[in-house]
mmCIF file of C-alpha atoms and ligand atoms in Angstrom:
data_model
loop_
_atom_site.group_PDB
_atom_site.id
_atom_site.type_symbol
_atom_site.label_atom_id
_atom_site.label_comp_id
_atom_site.label_asym_id
_atom_site.label_seq_id
_atom_site.Cartn_x
_atom_site.Cartn_y
_atom_site.Cartn_z
ATOM 1 C CA MET A 1435 -0.094 0.044 -0.077
ATOM 2 C CA PRO A 1436 1.248 3.592 -0.824
ATOM 3 C CA ALA A 1437 2.677 5.291 2.260
ATOM 4 C CA LEU A 1438 0.042 7.970 2.059
ATOM 5 C CA ASP A 1439 -2.791 5.517 2.061
ATOM 6 C CA ALA A 1440 -1.502 3.417 4.981
ATOM 7 C CA HIS A 1441 -0.859 6.584 6.940
ATOM 8 C CA LEU A 1442 -4.634 7.630 6.364
ATOM 9 C CA GLU A 1443 -5.911 3.988 6.882
ATOM 10 C CA GLN A 1444 -4.126 4.254 10.263
ATOM 11 C CA ARG A 1445 -5.928 7.424 11.073
ATOM 12 C CA LEU A 1446 -9.345 6.149 9.999
ATOM 13 C CA LYS A 1447 -8.967 3.235 12.281
ATOM 14 C CA LEU A 1448 -8.191 5.462 15.308
ATOM 15 C CA LEU A 1449 -11.367 7.511 14.585
ATOM 16 C CA GLU A 1450 -13.371 4.418 14.272
ATOM 17 C CA ALA A 1451 -12.262 3.092 17.606
ATOM 18 C CA LYS A 1452 -13.425 6.405 19.260
ATOM 19 C CA HIS A 1453 -16.740 6.353 17.365
ATOM 20 C CA LEU A 1454 -15.565 9.579 15.598
ATOM 21 C CA ARG A 1455 -15.483 8.591 11.977
ATOM 22 C CA ARG A 1456 -18.039 10.318 9.862
ATOM 23 C CA GLU A 1457 -19.161 9.779 6.197
ATOM 24 C CA PRO A 1458 -21.925 11.332 4.123
ATOM 25 C CA LYS A 1459 -24.772 8.967 3.583
ATOM 26 C CA GLY A 1460 -26.877 9.055 0.546
ATOM 27 C CA THR A 1461 -29.970 10.886 1.233
ATOM 28 C CA SER A 1462 -33.012 12.100 -0.838
ATOM 29 C CA ARG A 1463 -34.946 14.910 0.674
ATOM 30 C CA LYS A 1464 -38.465 14.795 -0.422
ATOM 31 C CA GLU A 1465 -41.213 17.222 -0.153
ATOM 32 C CA GLY A 1466 -42.372 17.825 3.485
ATOM 33 C CA VAL A 1467 -40.292 16.409 6.126
ATOM 34 C CA GLN A 1468 -39.519 13.040 4.279
ATOM 35 C CA VAL A 1469 -36.318 11.692 3.519
ATOM 36 C CA VAL A 1470 -35.224 8.716 1.549
ATOM 37 C CA ARG A 1471 -32.151 6.618 2.678
ATOM 38 C CA GLY A 1472 -31.447 3.283 0.993
ATOM 39 C CA ASP A 1473 -34.700 1.760 0.643
ATOM 40 C CA LYS A 1474 -36.154 3.305 3.698
ATOM 41 C CA THR A 1475 -38.471 6.545 3.857
ATOM 42 C CA LEU A 1476 -37.743 8.353 7.218
ATOM 43 C CA ILE A 1477 -39.436 11.362 8.948
ATOM 44 C CA SER A 1478 -36.402 13.845 9.159
ATOM 45 C CA PHE A 1479 -35.658 15.773 12.516
ATOM 46 C CA SER A 1480 -32.425 16.721 11.079
ATOM 47 C CA CYS A 1481 -32.880 19.085 8.272
ATOM 48 C CA ASN A 1482 -32.057 22.874 8.725
ATOM 49 C CA ASP A 1483 -34.832 23.586 6.299
ATOM 50 C CA TYR A 1484 -37.070 24.896 9.128
ATOM 51 C CA LEU A 1485 -39.811 26.421 6.836
ATOM 52 C CA GLY A 1486 -39.769 23.932 4.252
ATOM 53 C CA LEU A 1487 -38.878 26.321 1.641
ATOM 54 C CA SER A 1488 -36.382 24.471 -0.297
ATOM 55 C CA HIS A 1489 -39.268 22.625 -1.951
ATOM 56 C CA HIS A 1490 -41.545 25.488 -1.858
ATOM 57 C CA PRO A 1491 -43.435 25.978 -5.522
ATOM 58 C CA ASP A 1492 -42.465 29.744 -5.619
ATOM 59 C CA VAL A 1493 -38.889 29.122 -4.542
ATOM 60 C CA ILE A 1494 -38.422 26.192 -7.288
ATOM 61 C CA SER A 1495 -39.966 28.253 -10.109
ATOM 62 C CA ALA A 1496 -37.872 31.112 -9.256
ATOM 63 C CA ALA A 1497 -34.748 29.003 -9.447
ATOM 64 C CA GLN A 1498 -35.780 27.634 -12.772
ATOM 65 C CA GLU A 1499 -36.487 30.871 -14.357
ATOM 66 C CA ALA A 1500 -33.111 32.180 -13.223
ATOM 67 C CA VAL A 1501 -31.361 29.122 -14.967
ATOM 68 C CA ALA A 1502 -33.260 29.859 -18.036
ATOM 69 C CA THR A 1503 -32.342 33.455 -18.051
ATOM 70 C CA TYR A 1504 -28.631 33.681 -16.652
ATOM 71 C CA GLY A 1505 -27.508 30.130 -17.132
ATOM 72 C CA ALA A 1506 -26.267 27.537 -14.578
ATOM 73 C CA GLY A 1507 -23.004 29.266 -13.309
ATOM 74 C CA ALA A 1508 -21.868 32.858 -12.652
ATOM 75 C CA GLY A 1509 -18.879 32.543 -14.801
ATOM 76 C CA ALA A 1510 -16.354 34.575 -12.590
ATOM 77 C CA SER A 1511 -16.021 36.255 -9.238
ATOM 78 C CA ARG A 1512 -18.492 38.949 -8.596
ATOM 79 C CA LEU A 1513 -15.762 41.392 -9.035
ATOM 80 C CA VAL A 1514 -15.222 40.275 -12.481
ATOM 81 C CA THR A 1515 -18.227 39.471 -14.585
ATOM 82 C CA GLY A 1516 -20.091 37.232 -12.046
ATOM 83 C CA ASN A 1517 -22.142 40.001 -10.632
ATOM 84 C CA TYR A 1518 -25.544 39.380 -12.467
ATOM 85 C CA PRO A 1519 -28.686 41.724 -11.591
ATOM 86 C CA LEU A 1520 -30.154 39.344 -8.930
ATOM 87 C CA TYR A 1521 -27.439 39.902 -6.553
ATOM 88 C CA ASP A 1522 -28.630 43.674 -6.259
ATOM 89 C CA GLU A 1523 -32.316 42.411 -5.685
ATOM 90 C CA LEU A 1524 -31.103 40.034 -2.909
ATOM 91 C CA GLU A 1525 -28.812 42.342 -1.212
ATOM 92 C CA SER A 1526 -31.533 45.070 -1.058
ATOM 93 C CA ALA A 1527 -34.020 42.520 0.292
ATOM 94 C CA LEU A 1528 -31.677 41.204 2.924
ATOM 95 C CA ALA A 1529 -30.900 44.803 3.985
ATOM 96 C CA GLU A 1530 -34.443 45.777 4.355
ATOM 97 C CA TYR A 1531 -35.242 42.660 6.212
ATOM 98 C CA LYS A 1532 -32.311 43.066 8.802
ATOM 99 C CA GLY A 1533 -32.977 46.932 8.947
ATOM 100 C CA THR A 1534 -29.428 47.776 7.752
ATOM 101 C CA GLN A 1535 -28.242 50.216 5.188
ATOM 102 C CA ALA A 1536 -26.664 47.452 2.987
ATOM 103 C CA ALA A 1537 -25.719 43.737 2.508
ATOM 104 C CA CYS A 1538 -23.202 41.546 0.832
ATOM 105 C CA VAL A 1539 -23.863 38.009 -0.263
ATOM 106 C CA PHE A 1540 -21.151 35.549 -0.259
ATOM 107 C CA GLY A 1541 -20.805 31.939 -1.574
ATOM 108 C CA SER A 1542 -21.810 30.391 1.763
ATOM 109 C CA GLY A 1543 -22.240 31.176 5.344
ATOM 110 C CA TYR A 1544 -18.595 29.650 5.898
ATOM 111 C CA LEU A 1545 -17.100 31.907 3.213
ATOM 112 C CA ALA A 1546 -18.992 34.995 4.647
ATOM 113 C CA ASN A 1547 -17.259 34.436 8.111
ATOM 114 C CA LEU A 1548 -14.097 33.586 6.479
ATOM 115 C CA GLY A 1549 -14.082 36.752 4.351
ATOM 116 C CA VAL A 1550 -15.389 39.165 6.903
ATOM 117 C CA ILE A 1551 -13.536 38.533 9.983
ATOM 118 C CA PRO A 1552 -10.205 38.916 8.431
ATOM 119 C CA ALA A 1553 -11.144 41.757 6.666
ATOM 120 C CA LEU A 1554 -12.101 43.629 9.857
ATOM 121 C CA VAL A 1555 -9.490 42.346 12.405
ATOM 122 C CA GLY A 1556 -5.842 41.253 12.255
ATOM 123 C CA ALA A 1557 -2.632 41.058 14.339
ATOM 124 C CA GLY A 1558 -2.859 43.306 17.209
ATOM 125 C CA ASP A 1559 -6.425 43.228 17.531
ATOM 126 C CA LEU A 1560 -8.759 41.033 19.590
ATOM 127 C CA ILE A 1561 -11.558 38.568 18.909
ATOM 128 C CA LEU A 1562 -13.811 37.606 21.833
ATOM 129 C CA ALA A 1563 -16.031 34.784 20.881
ATOM 130 C CA ASP A 1564 -18.716 32.609 22.600
ATOM 131 C CA LYS A 1565 -17.144 29.175 23.552
ATOM 132 C CA PHE A 1566 -19.896 27.385 21.456
ATOM 133 C CA SER A 1567 -19.320 29.343 18.322
ATOM 134 C CA HIS A 1568 -19.306 27.548 14.981
ATOM 135 C CA ALA A 1569 -16.063 26.094 13.611
ATOM 136 C CA CYS A 1570 -16.119 28.573 10.725
ATOM 137 C CA MET A 1571 -15.660 31.440 13.110
ATOM 138 C CA LEU A 1572 -12.684 29.615 14.574
ATOM 139 C CA ASP A 1573 -11.215 29.082 11.174
ATOM 140 C CA ALA A 1574 -11.652 32.737 10.344
ATOM 141 C CA ALA A 1575 -10.114 33.974 13.628
ATOM 142 C CA ARG A 1576 -7.080 31.809 12.814
ATOM 143 C CA VAL A 1577 -6.729 33.297 9.331
ATOM 144 C CA SER A 1578 -7.240 36.822 10.667
ATOM 145 C CA GLY A 1579 -4.106 36.632 13.078
ATOM 146 C CA ALA A 1580 -5.951 38.509 15.651
ATOM 147 C CA THR A 1581 -5.667 37.185 19.338
ATOM 148 C CA LEU A 1582 -8.705 35.108 19.873
ATOM 149 C CA MET A 1583 -10.096 34.584 23.548
ATOM 150 C CA ARG A 1584 -13.341 32.691 24.227
ATOM 151 C CA PHE A 1585 -15.992 33.376 26.759
ATOM 152 C CA ALA A 1586 -18.043 31.017 28.570
ATOM 153 C CA HIS A 1587 -21.333 30.286 26.721
ATOM 154 C CA ASN A 1588 -23.673 33.149 26.929
ATOM 155 C CA ASN A 1589 -21.695 34.341 30.089
ATOM 156 C CA ILE A 1590 -22.016 38.266 30.221
ATOM 157 C CA GLU A 1591 -19.891 38.347 33.438
ATOM 158 C CA HIS A 1592 -16.999 36.534 31.822
ATOM 159 C CA MET A 1593 -17.169 38.789 28.597
ATOM 160 C CA LYS A 1594 -16.777 41.775 30.926
ATOM 161 C CA ILE A 1595 -13.780 40.306 32.696
ATOM 162 C CA LEU A 1596 -12.014 39.578 29.475
ATOM 163 C CA LEU A 1597 -13.000 42.926 28.133
ATOM 164 C CA ALA A 1598 -11.801 44.729 31.281
ATOM 165 C CA ALA A 1599 -8.520 42.619 31.344
ATOM 166 C CA ASN A 1600 -7.547 42.721 27.599
ATOM 167 C CA ARG A 1601 -9.479 45.481 25.625
ATOM 168 C CA THR A 1602 -6.962 48.324 26.027
ATOM 169 C CA GLU A 1603 -3.983 46.228 24.969
ATOM 170 C CA HIS A 1604 -5.493 45.602 21.607
ATOM 171 C CA GLN A 1605 -6.225 48.172 18.965
ATOM 172 C CA ASN A 1606 -9.681 46.758 17.750
ATOM 173 C CA CYS A 1607 -12.108 44.365 19.239
ATOM 174 C CA LEU A 1608 -14.727 42.252 17.658
ATOM 175 C CA ILE A 1609 -17.120 40.281 19.747
ATOM 176 C CA PHE A 1610 -18.547 37.488 18.053
ATOM 177 C CA THR A 1611 -21.658 35.266 18.923
ATOM 178 C CA GLU A 1612 -24.540 33.371 17.390
ATOM 179 C CA THR A 1613 -28.085 34.621 17.656
ATOM 180 C CA ILE A 1614 -29.217 31.068 18.070
ATOM 181 C CA PHE A 1615 -26.664 28.263 18.668
ATOM 182 C CA SER A 1616 -26.491 25.659 16.078
ATOM 183 C CA MET A 1617 -25.896 22.793 18.553
ATOM 184 C CA ASP A 1618 -27.691 23.978 21.698
ATOM 185 C CA GLY A 1619 -30.685 25.865 20.176
ATOM 186 C CA ASP A 1620 -30.486 28.731 22.879
ATOM 187 C CA ALA A 1621 -30.354 32.493 22.156
ATOM 188 C CA ALA A 1622 -27.624 34.792 23.032
ATOM 189 C CA PRO A 1623 -28.144 37.741 25.449
ATOM 190 C CA LEU A 1624 -27.842 40.155 22.540
ATOM 191 C CA SER A 1625 -29.136 43.461 23.849
ATOM 192 C CA GLU A 1626 -26.808 42.923 26.897
ATOM 193 C CA MET A 1627 -23.861 42.139 24.570
ATOM 194 C CA TYR A 1628 -24.633 45.252 22.283
ATOM 195 C CA GLN A 1629 -24.535 47.488 25.383
ATOM 196 C CA LEU A 1630 -21.257 45.896 26.533
ATOM 197 C CA ALA A 1631 -19.737 46.458 23.114
ATOM 198 C CA LYS A 1632 -20.482 49.990 23.189
ATOM 199 C CA GLU A 1633 -19.082 50.337 26.624
ATOM 200 C CA TYR A 1634 -15.807 48.798 25.564
ATOM 201 C CA ASP A 1635 -15.582 50.313 22.147
ATOM 202 C CA ALA A 1636 -15.896 47.094 20.417
ATOM 203 C CA TRP A 1637 -17.914 45.643 17.421
ATOM 204 C CA LEU A 1638 -20.517 43.140 17.898
ATOM 205 C CA MET A 1639 -20.888 40.485 15.188
ATOM 206 C CA THR A 1640 -23.629 37.953 15.257
ATOM 207 C CA ASP A 1641 -24.037 34.811 13.161
ATOM 208 C CA ASP A 1642 -27.745 34.176 12.356
ATOM 209 C CA ALA A 1643 -27.605 30.884 10.644
ATOM 210 C CA HIS A 1644 -30.267 29.477 12.634
ATOM 211 C CA GLY A 1645 -32.203 32.780 13.590
ATOM 212 C CA LEU A 1646 -33.270 33.708 10.384
ATOM 213 C CA GLY A 1647 -37.073 33.147 9.692
ATOM 214 C CA ILE A 1648 -37.435 31.887 13.139
ATOM 215 C CA VAL A 1649 -36.612 34.839 15.544
ATOM 216 C CA PRO A 1650 -36.634 38.447 14.510
ATOM 217 C CA PRO A 1651 -33.307 40.101 13.593
ATOM 218 C CA GLN A 1652 -31.734 41.959 16.372
ATOM 219 C CA LYS A 1653 -29.212 44.878 16.601
ATOM 220 C CA ALA A 1654 -25.584 44.065 15.897
ATOM 221 C CA HIS A 1655 -22.763 46.138 14.113
ATOM 222 C CA ILE A 1656 -22.065 43.246 11.871
ATOM 223 C CA GLN A 1657 -24.903 40.662 10.949
ATOM 224 C CA MET A 1658 -23.906 37.646 9.053
ATOM 225 C CA GLY A 1659 -25.875 34.482 8.239
ATOM 226 C CA THR A 1660 -26.598 31.798 5.667
ATOM 227 C CA LEU A 1661 -29.303 31.469 2.817
ATOM 228 C CA SER A 1662 -28.894 27.600 3.336
ATOM 229 C CA LYS A 1663 -31.105 26.910 6.301
ATOM 230 C CA ALA A 1664 -34.625 28.500 6.798
ATOM 231 C CA ALA A 1665 -34.191 30.198 3.423
ATOM 232 C CA GLY A 1666 -33.971 26.753 1.837
ATOM 233 C CA SER A 1667 -31.470 27.642 -0.830
ATOM 234 C CA TYR A 1668 -27.492 28.224 -0.610
ATOM 235 C CA GLY A 1669 -25.311 31.266 0.100
ATOM 236 C CA GLY A 1670 -24.044 33.354 2.896
ATOM 237 C CA TYR A 1671 -24.438 37.150 3.540
ATOM 238 C CA VAL A 1672 -23.412 40.025 5.904
ATOM 239 C CA CYS A 1673 -25.524 42.960 6.668
ATOM 240 C CA GLY A 1674 -24.440 46.527 8.257
ATOM 241 C CA SER A 1675 -23.753 49.954 7.352
ATOM 242 C CA LYS A 1676 -22.816 51.234 3.981
ATOM 243 C CA ALA A 1677 -19.304 51.631 5.051
ATOM 244 C CA LEU A 1678 -19.029 48.219 6.409
ATOM 245 C CA ILE A 1679 -20.467 46.586 3.047
ATOM 246 C CA ASP A 1680 -18.413 48.833 0.803
ATOM 247 C CA TYR A 1681 -15.218 47.884 2.799
ATOM 248 C CA ILE A 1682 -16.217 44.156 2.814
ATOM 249 C CA LYS A 1683 -16.811 44.208 -1.108
ATOM 250 C CA THR A 1684 -13.391 45.514 -1.682
ATOM 251 C CA SER A 1685 -11.381 43.577 0.726
ATOM 252 C CA ALA A 1686 -13.100 40.160 1.756
ATOM 253 C CA ARG A 1687 -10.709 37.659 0.144
ATOM 254 C CA SER A 1688 -13.438 34.861 -0.020
ATOM 255 C CA LEU A 1689 -15.664 37.027 -2.021
ATOM 256 C CA ILE A 1690 -13.053 38.261 -4.427
ATOM 257 C CA TYR A 1691 -11.359 35.206 -5.243
ATOM 258 C CA SER A 1692 -14.307 32.777 -5.552
ATOM 259 C CA THR A 1693 -16.800 32.522 -8.113
ATOM 260 C CA GLY A 1694 -20.176 34.173 -7.641
ATOM 261 C CA LEU A 1695 -23.141 31.857 -6.760
ATOM 262 C CA PRO A 1696 -25.178 29.938 -9.231
ATOM 263 C CA PRO A 1697 -28.051 32.341 -10.482
ATOM 264 C CA ALA A 1698 -30.577 29.659 -9.424
ATOM 265 C CA SER A 1699 -29.445 29.956 -5.597
ATOM 266 C CA VAL A 1700 -29.892 33.682 -5.743
ATOM 267 C CA ALA A 1701 -33.198 33.680 -7.350
ATOM 268 C CA ALA A 1702 -34.354 31.087 -4.866
ATOM 269 C CA SER A 1703 -33.165 33.106 -2.020
ATOM 270 C CA ILE A 1704 -34.972 36.253 -3.304
ATOM 271 C CA ALA A 1705 -38.327 34.156 -3.280
ATOM 272 C CA ALA A 1706 -37.676 32.524 -0.070
ATOM 273 C CA LEU A 1707 -37.139 35.914 1.683
ATOM 274 C CA LYS A 1708 -40.292 37.246 0.276
ATOM 275 C CA LEU A 1709 -42.194 34.358 1.702
ATOM 276 C CA ILE A 1710 -40.511 34.712 5.289
ATOM 277 C CA GLN A 1711 -41.515 38.454 5.307
ATOM 278 C CA LYS A 1712 -45.084 37.767 4.042
ATOM 279 C CA ASP A 1713 -45.944 34.830 6.293
ATOM 280 C CA THR A 1714 -44.355 34.943 9.836
ATOM 281 C CA SER A 1715 -46.778 32.116 10.799
ATOM 282 C CA LEU A 1716 -44.260 29.696 9.049
ATOM 283 C CA GLY A 1717 -41.457 30.418 11.800
ATOM 284 C CA GLU A 1718 -44.104 30.575 14.330
ATOM 285 C CA LYS A 1719 -45.212 26.963 13.469
ATOM 286 C CA ALA A 1720 -41.653 25.481 13.632
ATOM 287 C CA LEU A 1721 -41.127 27.179 16.968
ATOM 288 C CA ALA A 1722 -44.398 25.812 18.146
ATOM 289 C CA ASN A 1723 -43.529 22.408 17.011
ATOM 290 C CA ALA A 1724 -40.174 22.312 18.845
ATOM 291 C CA ARG A 1725 -41.874 23.663 22.008
ATOM 292 C CA TYR A 1726 -44.553 20.855 21.673
ATOM 293 C CA PHE A 1727 -41.773 18.445 21.691
ATOM 294 C CA THR A 1728 -40.081 19.861 24.737
ATOM 295 C CA SER A 1729 -43.331 19.992 26.822
ATOM 296 C CA LEU A 1730 -43.967 16.290 25.837
ATOM 297 C CA LEU A 1731 -40.627 15.414 27.287
ATOM 298 C CA GLY A 1732 -40.562 17.688 30.143
ATOM 299 C CA LEU A 1733 -37.390 19.599 28.770
ATOM 300 C CA PRO A 1734 -36.751 23.432 29.019
ATOM 301 C CA GLU A 1735 -39.074 25.277 26.518
ATOM 302 C CA ALA A 1736 -37.430 25.536 23.188
ATOM 303 C CA GLN A 1737 -36.054 29.093 22.312
ATOM 304 C CA SER A 1738 -35.622 28.126 18.568
ATOM 305 C CA ALA A 1739 -36.396 25.193 16.036
ATOM 306 C CA ILE A 1740 -33.422 23.268 17.473
ATOM 307 C CA VAL A 1741 -33.680 20.959 20.706
ATOM 308 C CA PRO A 1742 -30.530 18.964 21.873
ATOM 309 C CA VAL A 1743 -30.800 16.142 24.173
ATOM 310 C CA ILE A 1744 -27.387 15.579 25.591
ATOM 311 C CA VAL A 1745 -26.494 11.861 26.175
ATOM 312 C CA LYS A 1746 -22.868 12.589 26.924
ATOM 313 C CA GLU A 1747 -21.044 9.553 25.390
ATOM 314 C CA ASN A 1748 -20.527 9.149 21.433
ATOM 315 C CA GLU A 1749 -21.414 5.469 21.373
ATOM 316 C CA LYS A 1750 -24.793 6.069 23.128
ATOM 317 C CA ALA A 1751 -25.647 9.121 20.703
ATOM 318 C CA LEU A 1752 -24.889 6.773 17.741
ATOM 319 C CA GLU A 1753 -26.990 3.955 19.357
ATOM 320 C CA LEU A 1754 -30.047 6.061 19.880
ATOM 321 C CA SER A 1755 -29.743 7.505 16.528
ATOM 322 C CA ALA A 1756 -29.664 4.007 14.993
ATOM 323 C CA LEU A 1757 -32.635 2.916 17.180
ATOM 324 C CA LEU A 1758 -34.761 5.951 15.926
ATOM 325 C CA GLU A 1759 -33.779 5.268 12.303
ATOM 326 C CA ALA A 1760 -35.042 1.729 12.701
ATOM 327 C CA ALA A 1761 -38.191 3.429 14.175
ATOM 328 C CA GLY A 1762 -38.674 5.675 10.959
ATOM 329 C CA PHE A 1763 -36.922 8.850 12.113
ATOM 330 C CA LEU A 1764 -33.932 10.572 11.100
ATOM 331 C CA VAL A 1765 -32.144 12.311 14.095
ATOM 332 C CA SER A 1766 -28.378 13.083 13.818
ATOM 333 C CA ALA A 1767 -26.059 12.026 16.541
ATOM 334 C CA ILE A 1768 -23.685 15.059 17.210
ATOM 335 C CA ARG A 1769 -20.261 14.446 18.348
ATOM 336 C CA PRO A 1770 -16.954 16.125 19.303
ATOM 337 C CA PRO A 1771 -15.278 18.151 17.780
ATOM 338 C CA THR A 1772 -18.574 19.633 16.722
ATOM 339 C CA VAL A 1773 -19.690 19.835 20.357
ATOM 340 C CA PRO A 1774 -17.221 19.536 23.533
ATOM 341 C CA GLU A 1775 -16.008 16.167 24.763
ATOM 342 C CA HIS A 1776 -18.664 14.161 26.827
ATOM 343 C CA THR A 1777 -21.470 16.152 25.567
ATOM 344 C CA ALA A 1778 -22.425 14.005 22.353
ATOM 345 C CA ARG A 1779 -26.152 14.471 21.716
ATOM 346 C CA LEU A 1780 -29.041 14.084 19.537
ATOM 347 C CA ARG A 1781 -29.942 17.107 17.805
ATOM 348 C CA PHE A 1782 -33.573 17.420 16.782
ATOM 349 C CA THR A 1783 -34.724 20.161 14.414
ATOM 350 C CA PHE A 1784 -38.253 21.026 14.024
ATOM 351 C CA SER A 1785 -39.842 22.340 10.732
ATOM 352 C CA ALA A 1786 -43.184 24.061 9.982
ATOM 353 C CA LEU A 1787 -44.262 21.129 8.295
ATOM 354 C CA HIS A 1788 -44.018 18.586 10.963
ATOM 355 C CA GLU A 1789 -47.477 17.188 12.088
ATOM 356 C CA LYS A 1790 -48.314 16.969 15.778
ATOM 357 C CA ARG A 1791 -48.600 13.116 15.538
ATOM 358 C CA GLN A 1792 -45.087 12.759 14.003
ATOM 359 C CA ILE A 1793 -43.893 14.575 17.107
ATOM 360 C CA GLU A 1794 -45.851 12.614 19.495
ATOM 361 C CA ALA A 1795 -44.699 9.314 17.967
ATOM 362 C CA LEU A 1796 -40.899 10.516 18.400
ATOM 363 C CA ALA A 1797 -41.553 11.594 21.993
ATOM 364 C CA ASP A 1798 -43.015 8.185 22.817
ATOM 365 C CA ILE A 1799 -40.136 6.135 21.702
ATOM 366 C CA LEU A 1800 -37.690 8.594 23.638
ATOM 367 C CA LYS A 1801 -39.754 8.069 26.765
ATOM 368 C CA VAL A 1802 -39.454 4.421 26.358
ATOM 369 C CA GLU A 1803 -35.657 4.734 26.217
ATOM 370 C CA GLY A 1804 -35.466 6.707 29.332
ATOM 371 C CA ILE A 1805 -34.882 10.034 27.624
ATOM 372 C CA PRO A 1806 -34.346 12.608 29.046
ATOM 373 C CA CYS A 1807 -32.052 10.886 31.554
ATOM 374 C CA GLU A 1808 -32.674 11.867 35.149
ATOM 375 C CA SER A 1809 -29.069 12.649 36.024
HETATM 376 C C1 LIG B 3110 -24.478 26.364 9.071
HETATM 377 C C2 LIG B 3110 -23.594 27.525 9.596
HETATM 378 C C3 LIG B 3110 -22.782 28.276 8.911
HETATM 379 C C4 LIG B 3110 -22.171 27.985 7.577
HETATM 380 O O1 LIG B 3110 -23.256 28.255 6.547
HETATM 381 P P1 LIG B 3110 -23.185 27.616 5.326
HETATM 382 O O2 LIG B 3110 -24.028 28.559 4.281
HETATM 383 O O3 LIG B 3110 -23.907 26.296 5.237
HETATM 384 O O4 LIG B 3110 -21.716 27.599 4.845
HETATM 385 C C5 LIG B 3110 -22.026 29.164 9.872
HETATM 386 N N1 LIG B 3110 -22.546 29.439 11.006
HETATM 387 C C6 LIG B 3110 -23.377 28.525 11.599
HETATM 388 C C7 LIG B 3110 -23.676 28.899 13.038
HETATM 389 C C8 LIG B 3110 -23.989 27.680 11.151
HETATM 390 O O5 LIG B 3110 -24.788 26.758 11.665
#
C-alpha cells in the first residue's frame, strides 16, 4: 500500500475506535419532512430547512427561471463578470429585512465568516467569541491573525472580565456570537452584549444562521448569516452599514477570489425571503413544533427550532440515532469536535411542516428509552 494510504488508513482506524469517524450517507430529501435513505423512507428531524422552503413551489420556479435567463453558473467572481442583476435584488431584500443600510452576499455562510472576520481584524486586534461558536468562526479567527479569546457560553460576566483585562492592549475588538446556537438551540443575550460592546468600544458581530425566519432580527454592528437553512437555498451574507459593506466588497478575500453563486441559488433566496417576510406564521409553526416536543418530554422550553438532548457519550448517541432510524425517524448524533467532549447529543430540528402526531410518535419512543435521563 502507498505510504500516504497506509498513513490515512491508520488514522481512520483510530477515529473508528473512538466512534468519531464520519461519512456522508446518500439521502434524498422529499417534499415535506420525508427523506429517503437506501430503501427506507424516514421522517427527518435533522434538516435545517426549518420552513420547508427548499421545496416551495415559488422558490423552485424562481430558481428555474433564473437558470433559463442567466445560465447554470456565474462565470466568474462577482468582482469580474459574475455580478448578475439578481445580486442587487437579494442584497436590497436582505438589508431591508435586517434593518441595515446594506448587505453583501457570499458563496456560503462559511465563506462569509472566512471573508468578513479577517477583513475587519488582524494582528494586534482582539476577537472575543462565545465558547460554542461555529467552526467557521474559529477558522476565520485563525486566518485573521487576531488574538482569539473565548468566553463561557452566553456568560456576560465572563465577557466583561475578558474585556476589562484585555481590551486596552488591543487596537480593535470584535465580539462574536450566534443569535441562536446551532448545536444547543438557545439564544444569546444580544441586547446586553450590544451594550457591552458600546461600553468597551468593540464591534458586535452575530451569526444568524439558525435565527433567520425563526426569531426576529436583532441589533448588531455586523450581522452575518446563511441562505442555506430556513431560506432553503444556498449562500451566505453579511448586513450592516454602507461603510461596512463597501469595505467588505473591496477586501473580503473569500468574496473576491471565489466565483459568484449559481443564479438559481440567488433567485431562490429572493423568493424565500419574500415568503419569510410575507408569512411569519411559518417560523411560528416551526417554533411551536419544537415547543410541543419539549413540553412532551418535560425539557426546558425550546427557544428556537433546535432542541438538543445531551446523552454524553458518542457511542450512546450513535446507538440512539440508529434505534430512531429503525423506528422511521432521522435524528443525527452530534459528536466532538462539533460539540465539547462528553456532550455528545441527539440534535432534533423542527420544521413548520411537521405534524403533531409525528412529534408525539417520536417523543413516545424517547420516553421508552428513558430520555431525557434523570441525572
Ligand atoms: C451552517 C452554519 C454556518 C455555515 O453556513 P453555510 O452557508 O452552510 O456555509 C455558519 N455558522 C453557523 C452557526 C452555522 O450553523
